[in-house]
Amino acid sequence: VDVQSDACSQFIALPVSGMNLGAPTPRFITDRITRAGMRPINLVVDVTNYVMLESGQPLHAYDADNVSGTIVVRKAHEGEHLLTLDDTDRTLDPDDLVIADDSGAIGLAGVMGGAATEVTAETTSIILEGAHFDPMTVA
């Protein structure tokens, strides 16, 4: 990981392989995230949301097979685009903090991941992100 901005004081990327997303999410987790207004998606995403609710620390999972090269935390390039998990094509501003790889932005730091690296039913390996971003930068 290459952190190129002071707006990220810590970024940890943990590779995890051998995932079985056909495994069901435990009921206590789906109940908790549903009560918080989220919808269960799959085991990995549900666990990251559960950890955030219980600890206050957001986590994000990337499909490792769709991440190319080094992960970089940087400011967005003028006019750079990111298709986010909510299917919104966002035109980024140079003040936006992004998570990027060799293909460009793959996530809007502290806000939402990109569709290109979304964890799906076919995902077998992930990169689990735990990071601390400057709250004023990601607000």
PDB file of C-alpha atoms in Angstrom:
ATOM      1  CA  VAL A   1       0.000   0.000   0.000  1.00  0.00           C
ATOM      2  CA  ASP A   2       1.280   3.447  -0.953  1.00  0.00           C
ATOM      3  CA  VAL A   3      -0.266   6.240   1.142  1.00  0.00           C
ATOM      4  CA  GLN A   4       0.311   9.518  -0.696  1.00  0.00           C
ATOM      5  CA  SER A   5      -1.911  11.811   1.392  1.00  0.00           C
ATOM      6  CA  ASP A   6      -1.739  13.089   4.951  1.00  0.00           C
ATOM      7  CA  ALA A   7      -5.549  12.670   5.035  1.00  0.00           C
ATOM      8  CA  CYS A   8      -4.925   8.950   5.694  1.00  0.00           C
ATOM      9  CA  SER A   9      -3.021   8.328   8.911  1.00  0.00           C
ATOM     10  CA  GLN A  10      -3.283   4.550   8.734  1.00  0.00           C
ATOM     11  CA  PHE A  11      -4.228   2.007   6.067  1.00  0.00           C
ATOM     12  CA  ILE A  12      -4.044  -1.726   6.569  1.00  0.00           C
ATOM     13  CA  ALA A  13      -4.774  -4.158   3.733  1.00  0.00           C
ATOM     14  CA  LEU A  14      -5.111  -7.806   4.698  1.00  0.00           C
ATOM     15  CA  PRO A  15      -5.399 -10.431   1.955  1.00  0.00           C
ATOM     16  CA  VAL A  16      -7.819 -13.270   2.719  1.00  0.00           C
ATOM     17  CA  SER A  17      -8.222 -16.239   0.374  1.00  0.00           C
ATOM     18  CA  GLY A  18     -10.350 -19.345   0.218  1.00  0.00           C
ATOM     19  CA  MET A  19     -13.617 -17.494   0.741  1.00  0.00           C
ATOM     20  CA  ASN A  20     -16.897 -19.372   0.369  1.00  0.00           C
ATOM     21  CA  LEU A  21     -19.562 -16.755  -0.196  1.00  0.00           C
ATOM     22  CA  GLY A  22     -22.131 -19.502  -0.505  1.00  0.00           C
ATOM     23  CA  ALA A  23     -21.868 -19.847   3.266  1.00  0.00           C
ATOM     24  CA  PRO A  24     -24.777 -18.150   4.981  1.00  0.00           C
ATOM     25  CA  THR A  25     -24.304 -15.146   7.223  1.00  0.00           C
ATOM     26  CA  PRO A  26     -25.143 -16.043  10.836  1.00  0.00           C
ATOM     27  CA  ARG A  27     -28.630 -14.896  11.808  1.00  0.00           C
ATOM     28  CA  PHE A  28     -27.474 -12.668  14.691  1.00  0.00           C
ATOM     29  CA  ILE A  29     -25.416 -10.661  12.175  1.00  0.00           C
ATOM     30  CA  THR A  30     -28.210 -10.293   9.611  1.00  0.00           C
ATOM     31  CA  ASP A  31     -30.624  -9.327  12.404  1.00  0.00           C
ATOM     32  CA  ARG A  32     -28.229  -6.654  13.713  1.00  0.00           C
ATOM     33  CA  ILE A  33     -27.461  -5.058  10.353  1.00  0.00           C
ATOM     34  CA  THR A  34     -31.141  -5.158   9.347  1.00  0.00           C
ATOM     35  CA  ARG A  35     -32.114  -3.350  12.563  1.00  0.00           C
ATOM     36  CA  ALA A  36     -29.525  -0.717  11.657  1.00  0.00           C
ATOM     37  CA  GLY A  37     -31.236  -0.113   8.308  1.00  0.00           C
ATOM     38  CA  MET A  38     -28.833  -2.099   6.131  1.00  0.00           C
ATOM     39  CA  ARG A  39     -29.694  -5.046   3.941  1.00  0.00           C
ATOM     40  CA  PRO A  40     -27.762  -8.296   4.132  1.00  0.00           C
ATOM     41  CA  ILE A  41     -25.676  -8.843   0.979  1.00  0.00           C
ATOM     42  CA  ASN A  42     -23.227 -11.686   1.517  1.00  0.00           C
ATOM     43  CA  LEU A  43     -21.091 -13.098   4.289  1.00  0.00           C
ATOM     44  CA  VAL A  44     -18.073 -10.807   3.742  1.00  0.00           C
ATOM     45  CA  VAL A  45     -20.019  -7.569   3.348  1.00  0.00           C
ATOM     46  CA  ASP A  46     -22.332  -8.452   6.219  1.00  0.00           C
ATOM     47  CA  VAL A  47     -19.394  -9.107   8.557  1.00  0.00           C
ATOM     48  CA  THR A  48     -17.701  -5.809   7.635  1.00  0.00           C
ATOM     49  CA  ASN A  49     -20.965  -3.955   8.314  1.00  0.00           C
ATOM     50  CA  TYR A  50     -21.437  -5.803  11.599  1.00  0.00           C
ATOM     51  CA  VAL A  51     -17.912  -4.907  12.749  1.00  0.00           C
ATOM     52  CA  MET A  52     -18.566  -1.261  11.898  1.00  0.00           C
ATOM     53  CA  LEU A  53     -21.800  -1.232  13.901  1.00  0.00           C
ATOM     54  CA  GLU A  54     -20.282  -2.978  16.904  1.00  0.00           C
ATOM     55  CA  SER A  55     -16.901  -1.219  17.027  1.00  0.00           C
ATOM     56  CA  GLY A  56     -17.362   2.047  15.160  1.00  0.00           C
ATOM     57  CA  GLN A  57     -14.517   1.102  12.810  1.00  0.00           C
ATOM     58  CA  PRO A  58     -15.548   0.906   9.165  1.00  0.00           C
ATOM     59  CA  LEU A  59     -13.984  -1.870   7.111  1.00  0.00           C
ATOM     60  CA  HIS A  60     -14.131  -2.419   3.373  1.00  0.00           C
ATOM     61  CA  ALA A  61     -13.551  -5.567   1.322  1.00  0.00           C
ATOM     62  CA  TYR A  62     -12.294  -5.573  -2.261  1.00  0.00           C
ATOM     63  CA  ASP A  63     -12.474  -8.562  -4.609  1.00  0.00           C
ATOM     64  CA  ALA A  64      -8.730  -9.273  -4.756  1.00  0.00           C
ATOM     65  CA  ASP A  65      -8.932 -10.733  -8.262  1.00  0.00           C
ATOM     66  CA  ASN A  66     -10.147  -7.355  -9.534  1.00  0.00           C
ATOM     67  CA  VAL A  67      -7.446  -5.243  -7.887  1.00  0.00           C
ATOM     68  CA  SER A  68      -4.485  -4.645 -10.176  1.00  0.00           C
ATOM     69  CA  GLY A  69      -1.102  -3.585  -8.899  1.00  0.00           C
ATOM     70  CA  THR A  70      -0.414  -1.599  -5.779  1.00  0.00           C
ATOM     71  CA  ILE A  71      -3.192  -0.025  -3.725  1.00  0.00           C
ATOM     72  CA  VAL A  72      -2.625   3.718  -3.487  1.00  0.00           C
ATOM     73  CA  VAL A  73      -4.344   6.241  -1.208  1.00  0.00           C
ATOM     74  CA  ARG A  74      -4.275   9.579  -3.017  1.00  0.00           C
ATOM     75  CA  LYS A  75      -6.238  12.640  -4.006  1.00  0.00           C
ATOM     76  CA  ALA A  76      -8.426  12.224  -7.083  1.00  0.00           C
ATOM     77  CA  HIS A  77      -7.291  13.530 -10.449  1.00  0.00           C
ATOM     78  CA  GLU A  78      -9.297  16.370 -11.986  1.00  0.00           C
ATOM     79  CA  GLY A  79     -12.248  14.845 -13.869  1.00  0.00           C
ATOM     80  CA  GLU A  80     -11.490  11.283 -12.758  1.00  0.00           C
ATOM     81  CA  HIS A  81     -14.559   9.029 -12.632  1.00  0.00           C
ATOM     82  CA  LEU A  82     -15.611   6.262 -10.261  1.00  0.00           C
ATOM     83  CA  LEU A  83     -18.617   3.989 -10.625  1.00  0.00           C
ATOM     84  CA  THR A  84     -19.561   3.309  -7.005  1.00  0.00           C
ATOM     85  CA  LEU A  85     -21.365   0.362  -5.438  1.00  0.00           C
ATOM     86  CA  ASP A  86     -24.687   2.208  -5.691  1.00  0.00           C
ATOM     87  CA  ASP A  87     -24.271   2.299  -9.513  1.00  0.00           C
ATOM     88  CA  THR A  88     -23.598   6.043  -9.511  1.00  0.00           C
ATOM     89  CA  ASP A  89     -20.984   7.353 -11.937  1.00  0.00           C
ATOM     90  CA  ARG A  90     -19.219  10.002  -9.863  1.00  0.00           C
ATOM     91  CA  THR A  91     -17.033  12.707 -11.318  1.00  0.00           C
ATOM     92  CA  LEU A  92     -14.349  13.191  -8.715  1.00  0.00           C
ATOM     93  CA  ASP A  93     -12.830  16.427  -7.499  1.00  0.00           C
ATOM     94  CA  PRO A  94      -9.127  16.894  -6.675  1.00  0.00           C
ATOM     95  CA  ASP A  95     -10.160  17.350  -3.019  1.00  0.00           C
ATOM     96  CA  ASP A  96     -11.650  13.824  -2.937  1.00  0.00           C
ATOM     97  CA  LEU A  97      -9.546  11.153  -1.285  1.00  0.00           C
ATOM     98  CA  VAL A  98      -9.580   7.890  -3.215  1.00  0.00           C
ATOM     99  CA  ILE A  99      -8.294   4.370  -2.976  1.00  0.00           C
ATOM    100  CA  ALA A 100      -6.766   3.477  -6.334  1.00  0.00           C
ATOM    101  CA  ASP A 101      -4.928   0.725  -8.145  1.00  0.00           C
ATOM    102  CA  ASP A 102      -3.229   0.616 -11.541  1.00  0.00           C
ATOM    103  CA  SER A 103      -6.615   1.034 -13.255  1.00  0.00           C
ATOM    104  CA  GLY A 104      -7.553   4.219 -11.368  1.00  0.00           C
ATOM    105  CA  ALA A 105      -9.897   4.956  -8.470  1.00  0.00           C
ATOM    106  CA  ILE A 106     -11.495   1.863  -6.918  1.00  0.00           C
ATOM    107  CA  GLY A 107     -13.077   3.557  -3.924  1.00  0.00           C
ATOM    108  CA  LEU A 108     -13.993   6.902  -2.421  1.00  0.00           C
ATOM    109  CA  ALA A 109     -12.152   6.855   0.904  1.00  0.00           C
ATOM    110  CA  GLY A 110     -14.408   6.575   3.917  1.00  0.00           C
ATOM    111  CA  VAL A 111     -17.525   6.858   1.760  1.00  0.00           C
ATOM    112  CA  MET A 112     -18.099   3.996  -0.687  1.00  0.00           C
ATOM    113  CA  GLY A 113     -16.290   1.370  -2.695  1.00  0.00           C
ATOM    114  CA  GLY A 114     -16.171   1.043  -6.434  1.00  0.00           C
ATOM    115  CA  ALA A 115     -18.251  -1.368  -8.491  1.00  0.00           C
ATOM    116  CA  ALA A 116     -15.189  -2.759 -10.287  1.00  0.00           C
ATOM    117  CA  THR A 117     -13.864  -4.371  -7.097  1.00  0.00           C
ATOM    118  CA  GLU A 118     -17.225  -5.315  -5.550  1.00  0.00           C
ATOM    119  CA  VAL A 119     -17.380  -8.564  -3.573  1.00  0.00           C
ATOM    120  CA  THR A 120     -19.813 -10.878  -5.374  1.00  0.00           C
ATOM    121  CA  ALA A 121     -20.982 -14.487  -5.147  1.00  0.00           C
ATOM    122  CA  GLU A 122     -18.010 -15.443  -7.366  1.00  0.00           C
ATOM    123  CA  THR A 123     -15.410 -13.828  -5.079  1.00  0.00           C
ATOM    124  CA  THR A 124     -12.927 -16.265  -3.530  1.00  0.00           C
ATOM    125  CA  SER A 125     -10.217 -13.854  -2.319  1.00  0.00           C
ATOM    126  CA  ILE A 126     -10.541 -10.427  -0.765  1.00  0.00           C
ATOM    127  CA  ILE A 127      -8.389  -7.570   0.396  1.00  0.00           C
ATOM    128  CA  LEU A 128      -9.783  -6.371   3.716  1.00  0.00           C
ATOM    129  CA  GLU A 129      -9.191  -2.674   4.371  1.00  0.00           C
ATOM    130  CA  GLY A 130      -9.049  -1.045   7.760  1.00  0.00           C
ATOM    131  CA  ALA A 131      -8.108   2.611   7.628  1.00  0.00           C
ATOM    132  CA  HIS A 132      -8.296   5.939   9.387  1.00  0.00           C
ATOM    133  CA  PHE A 133      -9.091   8.938   7.228  1.00  0.00           C
ATOM    134  CA  ASP A 134      -9.212  12.594   8.241  1.00  0.00           C
ATOM    135  CA  PRO A 135     -12.909  13.174   9.025  1.00  0.00           C
ATOM    136  CA  MET A 136     -12.971  16.613   7.375  1.00  0.00           C
ATOM    137  CA  THR A 137     -11.557  15.184   4.154  1.00  0.00           C
ATOM    138  CA  VAL A 138     -14.117  12.381   3.816  1.00  0.00           C
ATOM    139  CA  ALA A 139     -17.126  14.356   5.142  1.00  0.00           C
TER     140      ALA A 139
END
